[in-house]
Amino acid sequence: MMRTRPLKVALLGCGVVGSEVARIMATHADDLAARIGAPLELAGVAVRRPSKVREGIDPALITTDATALVKRGDIDVVVEVIGGIEPARTLITTAFEHGASVVSANKALLAEDGATLFAAAEKHGRDLYYEAAVAGAIPLLRPLRESLAGDKVNRVLGIVNGTTNFILDRMDSSGAGYSEALDEATALGYAEADPTADVEGFDAAAKAAILAGIAFHTRVRLDDVHREGLTEVTAADIASARRMGCTVKLLAICERAADGRSVTARVHPAMIPLSHPLASVREAYNAVFVEAEAAGQLMFYGPGAGGPPTASAVLGDLVAVCRNRIGESTGPGESAYTRLPVSSMAEVVTRYHISLDVADKPGVLAQVATVFAEHDVSIDTVRQQGRLDSEGLGGEASLVVVTHRAPDAALSGTVEALRKLDTVRGVASIMRVEGE
Ligand code: NDP
Ligand code: HSE
């Protein structure tokens, strides 16, 4: 039975994502109404620049007073696609106070202060849905939160930032420069308002915090996530990865410790073998592996950024939240009952690919190997190539060492000690190796 009273939607933000949300709401109005059981009405659109022309949107709906919009009292659902911490946080909590449910794509806010938002939603008996906050169009949070609610997730690993994957893909496949590739990703609507959030790994770290929180039923904040971006990745690293039959990806990895008593979450560039499914994730696509005790390994893949894909996830949430409103129910709220501590990167067990510039003379290899042994780090492979020094006389070599798995603290201690050897002229690059 179709209700005649429409459900009123307030749209906060009408940029890359918001404009697509409004477009789909208008073009698929009848289908959405049939699926929800009531028509949707766009009741207002809050923006910063009211004079900007916004195709397909009634100018009478545009306002710069987002606070007044969420305080109206007749709004059923607020869609927050402004981004950032404030005013988004206050607008969302105010929306709950005035009876609305909320759909948001704001991973930065959810990772920084999700607890405040979840508490406000629960207090006022409303929904907070945020599928679009992680991995764009890919249905990932709902499967983790609902379909896998009866299983035990032990690991989540994947590519969750479209911009950096686009940049690395362009650098690897067409030899494009870093800045050129970043400009292209920005023009395509993939990058955050401040693209340092992408390239320094903050965006992926926020997503890792959200994923770890849902997967392990605990609270993980942005500050708990070890973060390294891709600004240190050089063309030489990418070429070196190729020589090893690998490629470089910015990975987010969330793990439950073997004893089950703690979790870790990290974001950093890593070499992965070309044979690994993540190696073939191109452009702004994302892919995430979820390893669960009973289900085994699941892979989620799809467009990870951009207006239409992200709007698809927002609309999916909007339909779900509207159905809940009609049924006078709410979906699952925050589940953080395990209260597992988040361990530091030092405790993570991983592998390193280390590229050293060394003196090419007797005993150097043995010296280097001793440093690894002293730190209890086992070497998997070593490749040495002699090269000419600055005077063209030889006497120097590149040494590439790949280790077996060891605690990150032991690996970084090894690198620190290597730097102190007279025969080590420099550490050209260090990168973790994953996916084997
Ligand atoms: P944009 O910068 O394109 O759009 C932001 C919108 O918010 C603009 O319409 C802007 O107004 C409006 N806005 C900014 N500040 C205010 C304010 N104080 N009051 C009212 N309106 C304001 O961002 P995106 O659409 O790319 O991103 C929106 C959210 O979605 C972010 O949280 C982002 O992280 C998330 N997201 C984005 C994805 C993407 O691929 N772009 C993918 C997944 C999530 P005006 O138009 O006047 O400037
Ligand atoms: N800037 C983000 C990315 C948008 O590139 O992945 C999608 O969350």
GROMACS .gro file of C-alpha atoms and ligand atoms in nm:
model
  492
    1MET     CA    1   0.000   0.000   0.000
    2MET     CA    2   0.142   0.337  -0.101
    3ARG     CA    3   0.127   0.612   0.162
    4THR     CA    4   0.024   0.943   0.013
    5ARG     CA    5   0.215   1.164   0.256
    6PRO     CA    6   0.562   1.199   0.109
    7LEU     CA    7   0.874   1.143   0.316
    8LYS     CA    8   1.065   1.469   0.333
    9VAL     CA    9   1.437   1.463   0.261
   10ALA     CA   10   1.679   1.746   0.344
   11LEU     CA   11   1.999   1.737   0.141
   12LEU     CA   12   2.302   1.894   0.311
   13GLY     CA   13   2.560   1.952   0.036
   14CYS     CA   14   2.508   1.949  -0.338
   15GLY     CA   15   2.857   1.889  -0.476
   16VAL     CA   16   2.999   1.581  -0.651
   17VAL     CA   17   2.787   1.339  -0.445
   18GLY     CA   18   2.489   1.556  -0.343
   19SER     CA   19   2.409   1.667  -0.698
   20GLU     CA   20   2.393   1.301  -0.806
   21VAL     CA   21   2.171   1.212  -0.510
   22ALA     CA   22   1.927   1.487  -0.614
   23ARG     CA   23   1.941   1.376  -0.978
   24ILE     CA   24   1.864   1.010  -0.899
   25MET     CA   25   1.586   1.110  -0.657
   26ALA     CA   26   1.424   1.307  -0.939
   27THR     CA   27   1.480   1.067  -1.228
   28HIS     CA   28   1.386   0.748  -1.037
   29ALA     CA   29   1.111   0.904  -0.825
   30ASP     CA   30   0.842   0.650  -0.918
   31ASP     CA   31   1.062   0.345  -0.866
   32LEU     CA   32   1.190   0.479  -0.535
   33ALA     CA   33   0.833   0.549  -0.420
   34ALA     CA   34   0.726   0.196  -0.513
   35ARG     CA   35   1.021   0.042  -0.329
   36ILE     CA   36   0.975   0.255  -0.019
   37GLY     CA   37   0.597   0.259  -0.012
   38ALA     CA   38   0.577   0.640  -0.013
   39PRO     CA   39   0.698   0.914  -0.242
   40LEU     CA   40   1.011   1.110  -0.155
   41GLU     CA   41   1.003   1.489  -0.148
   42LEU     CA   42   1.322   1.693  -0.167
   43ALA     CA   43   1.237   1.952   0.099
   44GLY     CA   44   1.552   2.163   0.097
   45VAL     CA   45   1.913   2.172  -0.020
   46ALA     CA   46   2.182   2.339   0.193
   47VAL     CA   47   2.492   2.471   0.018
   48ARG     CA   48   2.766   2.730   0.069
   49ARG     CA   49   2.726   2.921  -0.260
   50PRO     CA   50   2.355   2.984  -0.325
   51SER     CA   51   2.407   3.161  -0.658
   52LYS     CA   52   2.572   2.861  -0.826
   53VAL     CA   53   2.351   2.711  -1.099
   54ARG     CA   54   2.241   2.359  -0.999
   55GLU     CA   55   2.084   2.171  -1.284
   56GLY     CA   56   1.753   2.000  -1.209
   57ILE     CA   57   1.712   2.160  -0.866
   58ASP     CA   58   1.434   2.409  -0.792
   59PRO     CA   59   1.620   2.728  -0.685
   60ALA     CA   60   1.349   2.783  -0.420
   61LEU     CA   61   1.485   2.477  -0.233
   62ILE     CA   62   1.837   2.615  -0.202
   63THR     CA   63   1.942   2.762   0.133
   64THR     CA   64   2.266   2.852   0.307
   65ASP     CA   65   2.103   2.799   0.646
   66ALA     CA   66   2.158   2.426   0.699
   67THR     CA   67   2.081   2.459   1.070
   68ALA     CA   68   1.733   2.599   1.006
   69LEU     CA   69   1.672   2.321   0.754
   70VAL     CA   70   1.752   2.038   0.998
   71LYS     CA   71   1.553   2.213   1.274
   72ARG     CA   72   1.231   2.237   1.070
   73GLY     CA   73   1.074   1.945   1.252
   74ASP     CA   74   0.895   1.802   0.945
   75ILE     CA   75   1.208   1.645   0.788
   76ASP     CA   76   1.207   1.263   0.786
   77VAL     CA   77   1.562   1.204   0.661
   78VAL     CA   78   1.867   1.429   0.645
   79VAL     CA   79   2.129   1.331   0.386
   80GLU     CA   80   2.464   1.477   0.492
   81VAL     CA   81   2.710   1.507   0.204
   82ILE     CA   82   2.895   1.820   0.311
   83GLY     CA   83   3.197   1.638   0.456
   84GLY     CA   84   3.443   1.742   0.729
   85ILE     CA   85   3.392   1.750   1.104
   86GLU     CA   86   3.204   2.076   1.164
   87PRO     CA   87   2.938   2.187   1.091
   88ALA     CA   88   2.852   1.831   0.979
   89ARG     CA   89   2.863   1.685   1.334
   90THR     CA   90   2.638   1.952   1.486
   91LEU     CA   91   2.398   1.934   1.192
   92ILE     CA   92   2.364   1.556   1.227
   93THR     CA   93   2.307   1.561   1.603
   94THR     CA   94   2.060   1.850   1.561
   95ALA     CA   95   1.878   1.649   1.294
   96PHE     CA   96   1.834   1.359   1.541
   97GLU     CA   97   1.712   1.602   1.811
   98HIS     CA   98   1.446   1.725   1.569
   99GLY     CA   99   1.322   1.379   1.476
  100ALA     CA  100   1.504   1.301   1.150
  101SER     CA  101   1.707   0.993   1.061
  102VAL     CA  102   2.040   1.051   0.889
  103VAL     CA  103   2.225   0.910   0.590
  104SER     CA  104   2.587   1.025   0.563
  105ALA     CA  105   2.890   0.963   0.342
  106ASN     CA  106   3.121   1.132   0.590
  107LYS     CA  107   3.396   0.885   0.680
  108ALA     CA  108   3.618   1.154   0.834
  109LEU     CA  109   3.350   1.241   1.090
  110LEU     CA  110   3.248   0.880   1.157
  111ALA     CA  111   3.608   0.780   1.224
  112GLU     CA  112   3.677   1.088   1.435
  113ASP     CA  113   3.363   1.093   1.648
  114GLY     CA  114   3.123   0.818   1.544
  115ALA     CA  115   3.044   0.754   1.913
  116THR     CA  116   2.872   1.092   1.950
  117LEU     CA  117   2.662   1.032   1.640
  118PHE     CA  118   2.563   0.676   1.733
  119ALA     CA  119   2.468   0.789   2.086
  120ALA     CA  120   2.252   1.072   1.949
  121ALA     CA  121   2.079   0.838   1.701
  122GLU     CA  122   2.005   0.587   1.976
  123LYS     CA  123   1.886   0.849   2.222
  124HIS     CA  124   1.631   0.983   1.974
  125GLY     CA  125   1.533   0.643   1.829
  126ARG     CA  126   1.652   0.724   1.479
  127ASP     CA  127   1.875   0.562   1.214
  128LEU     CA  128   2.229   0.656   1.115
  129TYR     CA  129   2.330   0.481   0.789
  130TYR     CA  130   2.663   0.541   0.613
  131GLU     CA  131   2.728   0.277   0.345
  132ALA     CA  132   2.875   0.542   0.112
  133ALA     CA  133   3.144   0.631   0.365
  134VAL     CA  134   3.353   0.324   0.274
  135ALA     CA  135   3.437   0.202  -0.077
  136GLY     CA  136   3.190   0.412  -0.277
  137ALA     CA  137   2.926   0.202  -0.450
  138ILE     CA  138   3.037  -0.131  -0.305
  139PRO     CA  139   2.786  -0.285  -0.064
  140LEU     CA  140   3.033  -0.359   0.215
  141LEU     CA  141   2.918  -0.216   0.549
  142ARG     CA  142   2.572  -0.374   0.536
  143PRO     CA  143   2.711  -0.723   0.452
  144LEU     CA  144   2.959  -0.686   0.738
  145ARG     CA  145   2.699  -0.551   0.979
  146GLU     CA  146   2.407  -0.772   0.881
  147SER     CA  147   2.495  -1.069   0.656
  148LEU     CA  148   2.806  -1.160   0.860
  149ALA     CA  149   2.649  -1.082   1.198
  150GLY     CA  150   2.647  -1.452   1.282
  151ASP     CA  151   3.008  -1.518   1.184
  152LYS     CA  152   3.345  -1.409   1.329
  153VAL     CA  153   3.547  -1.178   1.107
  154ASN     CA  154   3.922  -1.209   1.156
  155ARG     CA  155   4.064  -0.991   0.881
  156VAL     CA  156   3.965  -0.717   0.638
  157LEU     CA  157   4.218  -0.623   0.372
  158GLY     CA  158   4.182  -0.410   0.067
  159ILE     CA  159   4.207  -0.101  -0.146
  160VAL     CA  160   3.964   0.156  -0.007
  161ASN     CA  161   4.081   0.482  -0.162
  162GLY     CA  162   4.000   0.543  -0.526
  163THR     CA  163   4.220   0.850  -0.572
  164THR     CA  164   4.542   0.683  -0.461
  165ASN     CA  165   4.466   0.368  -0.656
  166PHE     CA  166   4.405   0.583  -0.962
  167ILE     CA  167   4.739   0.762  -0.911
  168LEU     CA  168   4.939   0.441  -0.855
  169ASP     CA  169   4.769   0.276  -1.153
  170ARG     CA  170   4.852   0.570  -1.381
  171MET     CA  171   5.214   0.584  -1.255
  172ASP     CA  172   5.253   0.209  -1.307
  173SER     CA  173   5.070   0.157  -1.636
  174SER     CA  174   5.132   0.476  -1.833
  175GLY     CA  175   5.432   0.622  -1.649
  176ALA     CA  176   5.229   0.934  -1.562
  177GLY     CA  177   5.375   1.171  -1.304
  178TYR     CA  178   5.229   1.189  -0.956
  179SER     CA  179   5.091   1.546  -0.985
  180GLU     CA  180   4.942   1.487  -1.329
  181ALA     CA  181   4.762   1.174  -1.204
  182LEU     CA  182   4.636   1.354  -0.891
  183ASP     CA  183   4.498   1.642  -1.101
  184GLU     CA  184   4.312   1.391  -1.319
  185ALA     CA  185   4.164   1.213  -1.015
  186THR     CA  186   4.051   1.548  -0.875
  187ALA     CA  187   3.888   1.652  -1.203
  188LEU     CA  188   3.699   1.321  -1.210
  189GLY     CA  189   3.549   1.395  -0.864
  190TYR     CA  190   3.737   1.117  -0.683
  191ALA     CA  191   3.954   1.326  -0.451
  192GLU     CA  192   3.846   1.481  -0.122
  193ALA     CA  193   3.795   1.858  -0.096
  194ASP     CA  194   4.152   1.861   0.040
  195PRO     CA  195   4.331   1.585  -0.156
  196THR     CA  196   4.601   1.553   0.112
  197ALA     CA  197   4.336   1.346   0.292
  198ASP     CA  198   4.372   1.095   0.008
  199VAL     CA  199   4.745   1.100  -0.063
  200GLU     CA  200   4.854   1.111   0.303
  201GLY     CA  201   4.628   0.814   0.379
  202PHE     CA  202   4.383   0.991   0.616
  203ASP     CA  203   4.082   0.896   0.403
  204ALA     CA  204   4.182   0.528   0.386
  205ALA     CA  205   4.264   0.533   0.760
  206ALA     CA  206   3.918   0.670   0.839
  207LYS     CA  207   3.767   0.389   0.632
  208ALA     CA  208   3.991   0.133   0.806
  209ALA     CA  209   3.868   0.260   1.144
  210ILE     CA  210   3.504   0.223   1.034
  211LEU     CA  211   3.565  -0.125   0.889
  212ALA     CA  212   3.755  -0.249   1.195
  213GLY     CA  213   3.486  -0.116   1.426
  214ILE     CA  214   3.208  -0.299   1.244
  215ALA     CA  215   3.408  -0.616   1.171
  216PHE     CA  216   3.534  -0.666   1.526
  217HIS     CA  217   3.238  -0.510   1.717
  218THR     CA  218   3.465  -0.266   1.891
  219ARG     CA  219   3.536   0.104   1.877
  220VAL     CA  220   3.828   0.206   1.654
  221ARG     CA  221   3.905   0.572   1.594
  222LEU     CA  222   4.114   0.741   1.328
  223ASP     CA  223   4.398   0.794   1.578
  224ASP     CA  224   4.414   0.419   1.642
  225VAL     CA  225   4.502   0.348   1.278
  226HIS     CA  226   4.867   0.336   1.173
  227ARG     CA  227   4.885   0.559   0.864
  228GLU     CA  228   5.137   0.607   0.585
  229GLY     CA  229   5.032   0.773   0.260
  230LEU     CA  230   5.178   0.737  -0.086
  231THR     CA  231   5.372   1.061  -0.105
  232GLU     CA  232   5.697   0.874  -0.035
  233VAL     CA  233   5.638   0.617  -0.311
  234THR     CA  234   5.876   0.684  -0.600
  235ALA     CA  235   5.888   0.571  -0.961
  236ALA     CA  236   6.193   0.366  -0.856
  237ASP     CA  237   5.982   0.179  -0.596
  238ILE     CA  238   5.726   0.096  -0.862
  239ALA     CA  239   5.997  -0.022  -1.102
  240SER     CA  240   6.157  -0.230  -0.826
  241ALA     CA  241   5.820  -0.388  -0.748
  242ARG     CA  242   5.782  -0.478  -1.118
  243ARG     CA  243   6.122  -0.650  -1.116
  244MET     CA  244   6.000  -0.864  -0.826
  245GLY     CA  245   5.678  -0.954  -1.009
  246CYS     CA  246   5.480  -0.718  -0.782
  247THR     CA  247   5.289  -0.393  -0.796
  248VAL     CA  248   5.243  -0.119  -0.535
  249LYS     CA  249   4.901  -0.054  -0.377
  250LEU     CA  250   4.786   0.155  -0.083
  251LEU     CA  251   4.629  -0.106   0.144
  252ALA     CA  252   4.403  -0.090   0.448
  253ILE     CA  253   4.445  -0.392   0.673
  254CYS     CA  254   4.241  -0.464   0.985
  255GLU     CA  255   4.325  -0.779   1.182
  256ARG     CA  256   4.219  -0.960   1.492
  257ALA     CA  257   4.525  -1.082   1.688
  258ALA     CA  258   4.587  -1.459   1.683
  259ASP     CA  259   4.491  -1.480   2.054
  260GLY     CA  260   4.173  -1.282   1.980
  261ARG     CA  261   4.247  -1.031   2.257
  262SER     CA  262   4.326  -0.724   2.048
  263VAL     CA  263   4.297  -0.583   1.697
  264THR     CA  264   4.515  -0.374   1.466
  265ALA     CA  265   4.430  -0.136   1.184
  266ARG     CA  266   4.681   0.009   0.942
  267VAL     CA  267   4.710   0.188   0.609
  268HIS     CA  268   5.032   0.193   0.411
  269PRO     CA  269   5.171   0.132   0.062
  270ALA     CA  270   5.268  -0.229   0.006
  271MET     CA  271   5.405  -0.449  -0.268
  272ILE     CA  272   5.170  -0.727  -0.370
  273PRO     CA  273   5.238  -1.002  -0.626
  274LEU     CA  274   5.093  -0.943  -0.973
  275SER     CA  275   4.913  -1.275  -0.934
  276HIS     CA  276   4.712  -1.142  -0.637
  277PRO     CA  277   4.354  -1.031  -0.724
  278LEU     CA  278   4.420  -0.686  -0.572
  279ALA     CA  279   4.699  -0.627  -0.826
  280SER     CA  280   4.444  -0.608  -1.107
  281VAL     CA  281   4.227  -0.345  -0.935
  282ARG     CA  282   4.268  -0.050  -1.171
  283GLU     CA  283   4.174   0.319  -1.182
  284ALA     CA  284   3.948   0.436  -0.896
  285TYR     CA  285   3.809   0.089  -0.829
  286ASN     CA  286   3.821  -0.052  -0.476
  287ALA     CA  287   3.836  -0.414  -0.364
  288VAL     CA  288   3.813  -0.556  -0.015
  289PHE     CA  289   3.874  -0.908   0.115
  290VAL     CA  290   3.689  -1.014   0.426
  291GLU     CA  291   3.807  -1.330   0.603
  292ALA     CA  292   3.552  -1.481   0.838
  293GLU     CA  293   3.577  -1.798   1.042
  294ALA     CA  294   3.286  -1.985   0.885
  295ALA     CA  295   3.237  -1.801   0.554
  296GLY     CA  296   3.603  -1.817   0.455
  297GLN     CA  297   3.732  -1.551   0.217
  298LEU     CA  298   3.490  -1.306   0.054
  299MET     CA  299   3.583  -1.041  -0.202
  300PHE     CA  300   3.393  -0.716  -0.262
  301TYR     CA  301   3.481  -0.518  -0.574
  302GLY     CA  302   3.351  -0.210  -0.754
  303PRO     CA  303   3.377   0.164  -0.815
  304GLY     CA  304   3.518   0.322  -0.500
  305ALA     CA  305   3.468   0.692  -0.567
  306GLY     CA  306   3.292   0.945  -0.788
  307GLY     CA  307   2.949   1.106  -0.787
  308PRO     CA  308   2.713   0.843  -0.936
  309PRO     CA  309   2.868   0.537  -0.762
  310THR     CA  310   2.866   0.710  -0.424
  311ALA     CA  311   2.513   0.838  -0.477
  312SER     CA  312   2.405   0.479  -0.545
  313ALA     CA  313   2.518   0.382  -0.194
  314VAL     CA  314   2.350   0.691  -0.045
  315LEU     CA  315   2.022   0.610  -0.221
  316GLY     CA  316   2.037   0.249  -0.098
  317ASP     CA  317   2.062   0.381   0.258
  318LEU     CA  318   1.789   0.635   0.194
  319VAL     CA  319   1.549   0.362   0.082
  320ALA     CA  320   1.636   0.146   0.386
  321VAL     CA  321   1.595   0.433   0.632
  322CYS     CA  322   1.265   0.542   0.473
  323ARG     CA  323   1.131   0.186   0.496
  324ASN     CA  324   1.225   0.185   0.865
  325ARG     CA  325   1.042   0.513   0.916
  326ILE     CA  326   0.728   0.378   0.758
  327GLY     CA  327   0.755   0.061   0.967
  328GLU     CA  328   0.828   0.276   1.274
  329SER     CA  329   1.145   0.076   1.338
  330THR     CA  330   1.519   0.133   1.321
  331GLY     CA  331   1.802  -0.071   1.175
  332PRO     CA  332   2.101  -0.199   1.372
  333GLY     CA  333   2.290   0.067   1.566
  334GLU     CA  334   2.652   0.061   1.681
  335SER     CA  335   2.781  -0.276   1.801
  336ALA     CA  336   3.093  -0.222   2.014
  337TYR     CA  337   3.041  -0.478   2.288
  338THR     CA  338   3.379  -0.658   2.254
  339ARG     CA  339   3.574  -0.346   2.361
  340LEU     CA  340   3.897  -0.493   2.221
  341PRO     CA  341   4.209  -0.279   2.258
  342VAL     CA  342   4.383  -0.162   1.941
  343SER     CA  343   4.751  -0.266   1.937
  344SER     CA  344   5.024  -0.053   1.783
  345MET     CA  345   5.196  -0.110   1.449
  346ALA     CA  346   5.504  -0.241   1.634
  347GLU     CA  347   5.313  -0.562   1.710
  348VAL     CA  348   5.196  -0.625   1.354
  349VAL     CA  349   5.371  -0.916   1.183
  350THR     CA  350   5.467  -0.832   0.826
  351ARG     CA  351   5.744  -0.852   0.563
  352TYR     CA  352   5.976  -0.581   0.436
  353HIS     CA  353   6.132  -0.511   0.097
  354ILE     CA  354   6.444  -0.303   0.169
  355SER     CA  355   6.658  -0.144  -0.098
  356LEU     CA  356   7.008  -0.039   0.019
  357ASP     CA  357   7.296   0.143  -0.148
  358VAL     CA  358   7.610  -0.029  -0.016
  359ALA     CA  359   7.986  -0.040  -0.067
  360ASP     CA  360   8.072  -0.324  -0.305
  361LYS     CA  361   8.356  -0.492  -0.112
  362PRO     CA  362   8.424  -0.815   0.075
  363GLY     CA  363   8.230  -0.870   0.396
  364VAL     CA  364   7.948  -0.619   0.331
  365LEU     CA  365   7.685  -0.883   0.266
  366ALA     CA  366   7.788  -1.066   0.583
  367GLN     CA  367   7.768  -0.741   0.784
  368VAL     CA  368   7.421  -0.670   0.653
  369ALA     CA  369   7.308  -1.028   0.719
  370THR     CA  370   7.438  -1.005   1.077
  371VAL     CA  371   7.223  -0.700   1.146
  372PHE     CA  372   6.914  -0.892   1.032
  373ALA     CA  373   7.012  -1.191   1.248
  374GLU     CA  374   7.073  -0.969   1.553
  375HIS     CA  375   6.715  -0.844   1.525
  376ASP     CA  376   6.578  -1.194   1.478
  377VAL     CA  377   6.461  -1.112   1.125
  378SER     CA  378   6.496  -1.390   0.874
  379ILE     CA  379   6.595  -1.303   0.515
  380ASP     CA  380   6.390  -1.453   0.232
  381THR     CA  381   6.577  -1.325  -0.077
  382VAL     CA  382   6.876  -1.102  -0.153
  383ARG     CA  383   6.958  -0.944  -0.488
  384GLN     CA  384   7.277  -0.751  -0.544
  385GLN     CA  385   7.372  -0.548  -0.847
  386GLY     CA  386   7.702  -0.365  -0.880
  387ARG     CA  387   7.699  -0.012  -1.022
  388LEU     CA  388   7.936   0.274  -1.096
  389ASP     CA  389   7.991   0.539  -0.828
  390SER     CA  390   7.975   0.915  -0.899
  391GLU     CA  391   8.330   0.904  -1.045
  392GLY     CA  392   8.241   0.612  -1.274
  393LEU     CA  393   8.475   0.378  -1.088
  394GLY     CA  394   8.238   0.115  -0.953
  395GLY     CA  395   8.273   0.001  -0.594
  396GLU     CA  396   7.908   0.047  -0.507
  397ALA     CA  397   7.611  -0.185  -0.526
  398SER     CA  398   7.235  -0.192  -0.485
  399LEU     CA  399   7.123  -0.455  -0.241
  400VAL     CA  400   6.759  -0.555  -0.229
  401VAL     CA  401   6.658  -0.767   0.070
  402VAL     CA  402   6.314  -0.921   0.117
  403THR     CA  403   6.247  -1.059   0.463
  404HIS     CA  404   6.027  -1.331   0.600
  405ARG     CA  405   5.744  -1.229   0.834
  406ALA     CA  406   5.855  -1.059   1.155
  407PRO     CA  407   5.714  -0.806   1.404
  408ASP     CA  408   5.719  -0.455   1.258
  409ALA     CA  409   5.923  -0.333   1.557
  410ALA     CA  410   6.200  -0.584   1.473
  411LEU     CA  411   6.195  -0.485   1.107
  412SER     CA  412   6.215  -0.112   1.175
  413GLY     CA  413   6.490  -0.177   1.435
  414THR     CA  414   6.683  -0.364   1.165
  415VAL     CA  415   6.655  -0.071   0.923
  416GLU     CA  416   6.768   0.172   1.193
  417ALA     CA  417   7.077  -0.042   1.262
  418LEU     CA  418   7.151  -0.079   0.889
  419ARG     CA  419   7.154   0.299   0.852
  420LYS     CA  420   7.437   0.313   1.108
  421LEU     CA  421   7.671   0.080   0.915
  422ASP     CA  422   7.960   0.265   0.742
  423THR     CA  423   7.924   0.036   0.444
  424VAL     CA  424   7.557   0.126   0.396
  425ARG     CA  425   7.560   0.451   0.197
  426GLY     CA  426   7.184   0.490   0.217
  427VAL     CA  427   6.846   0.321   0.249
  428ALA     CA  428   6.685   0.386  -0.090
  429SER     CA  429   6.342   0.249  -0.003
  430ILE     CA  430   6.152   0.040   0.247
  431MET     CA  431   5.817  -0.111   0.165
  432ARG     CA  432   5.605  -0.378   0.325
  433VAL     CA  433   5.517  -0.686   0.121
  434GLU     CA  434   5.164  -0.825   0.154
  435GLY     CA  435   4.929  -1.066  -0.014
  436GLU     CA  436   5.120  -1.392  -0.020
  437NDP     P1  437   3.205   1.843  -0.259
  437NDP     O1  438   3.313   1.933  -0.209
  437NDP     O2  439   3.193   1.820  -0.405
  437NDP     O3  440   3.063   1.898  -0.209
  437NDP     C1  441   3.043   1.950  -0.080
  437NDP     C2  442   2.908   2.020  -0.077
  437NDP     O4  443   2.884   2.068   0.054
  437NDP     C3  444   2.901   2.141  -0.170
  437NDP     O5  445   2.773   2.146  -0.230
  437NDP     C4  446   2.915   2.260  -0.074
  437NDP     O6  447   2.845   2.375  -0.117
  437NDP     C5  448   2.848   2.206   0.049
  437NDP     N1  449   2.894   2.269   0.172
  437NDP     C6  450   3.021   2.282   0.218
  437NDP     N2  451   3.021   2.343   0.337
  437NDP     C7  452   2.891   2.370   0.366
  437NDP     C8  453   2.827   2.434   0.475
  437NDP     N3  454   2.895   2.482   0.578
  437NDP     N4  455   2.691   2.446   0.471
  437NDP     C9  456   2.620   2.398   0.368
  437NDP     N5  457   2.676   2.335   0.261
  437NDP    C10  458   2.810   2.324   0.260
  437NDP     O7  459   3.222   1.705  -0.180
  437NDP     P2  460   3.179   1.559  -0.227
  437NDP     O8  461   3.041   1.563  -0.278
  437NDP     O9  462   3.286   1.499  -0.308
  437NDP    O10  463   3.183   1.482  -0.086
  437NDP    C11  464   3.080   1.494   0.007
  437NDP    C12  465   3.097   1.390   0.115
  437NDP    O11  466   3.092   1.261   0.056
  437NDP    C13  467   3.229   1.396   0.191
  437NDP    O12  468   3.208   1.355   0.324
  437NDP    C14  469   3.315   1.294   0.119
  437NDP    O13  470   3.417   1.242   0.199
  437NDP    C15  471   3.209   1.189   0.090
  437NDP     N6  472   3.241   1.099  -0.019
  437NDP    C16  473   3.279   1.148  -0.140
  437NDP    C17  474   3.307   1.062  -0.244
  437NDP    C18  475   3.352   1.109  -0.379
  437NDP    O14  476   3.389   1.025  -0.461
  437NDP     N7  477   3.352   1.240  -0.406
  437NDP    C19  478   3.294   0.917  -0.226
  437NDP    C20  479   3.251   0.876  -0.094
  437NDP    C21  480   3.226   0.965   0.004
  437NDP     P3  481   2.883   2.450  -0.256
  437NDP    O15  482   2.833   2.360  -0.365
  437NDP    O16  483   2.808   2.577  -0.248
  437NDP    O17  484   3.033   2.464  -0.254
  438HSE     N1  485   3.837   1.051  -0.197
  438HSE     C1  486   3.779   0.922  -0.179
  438HSE     C2  487   3.854   0.823  -0.263
  438HSE     C3  488   3.634   0.925  -0.219
  438HSE     O1  489   3.931   0.863  -0.352
  438HSE     O2  490   3.839   0.703  -0.240
  438HSE     C4  491   3.563   0.795  -0.192
  438HSE     O3  492   3.550   0.771  -0.056
   0.00000   0.00000   0.00000
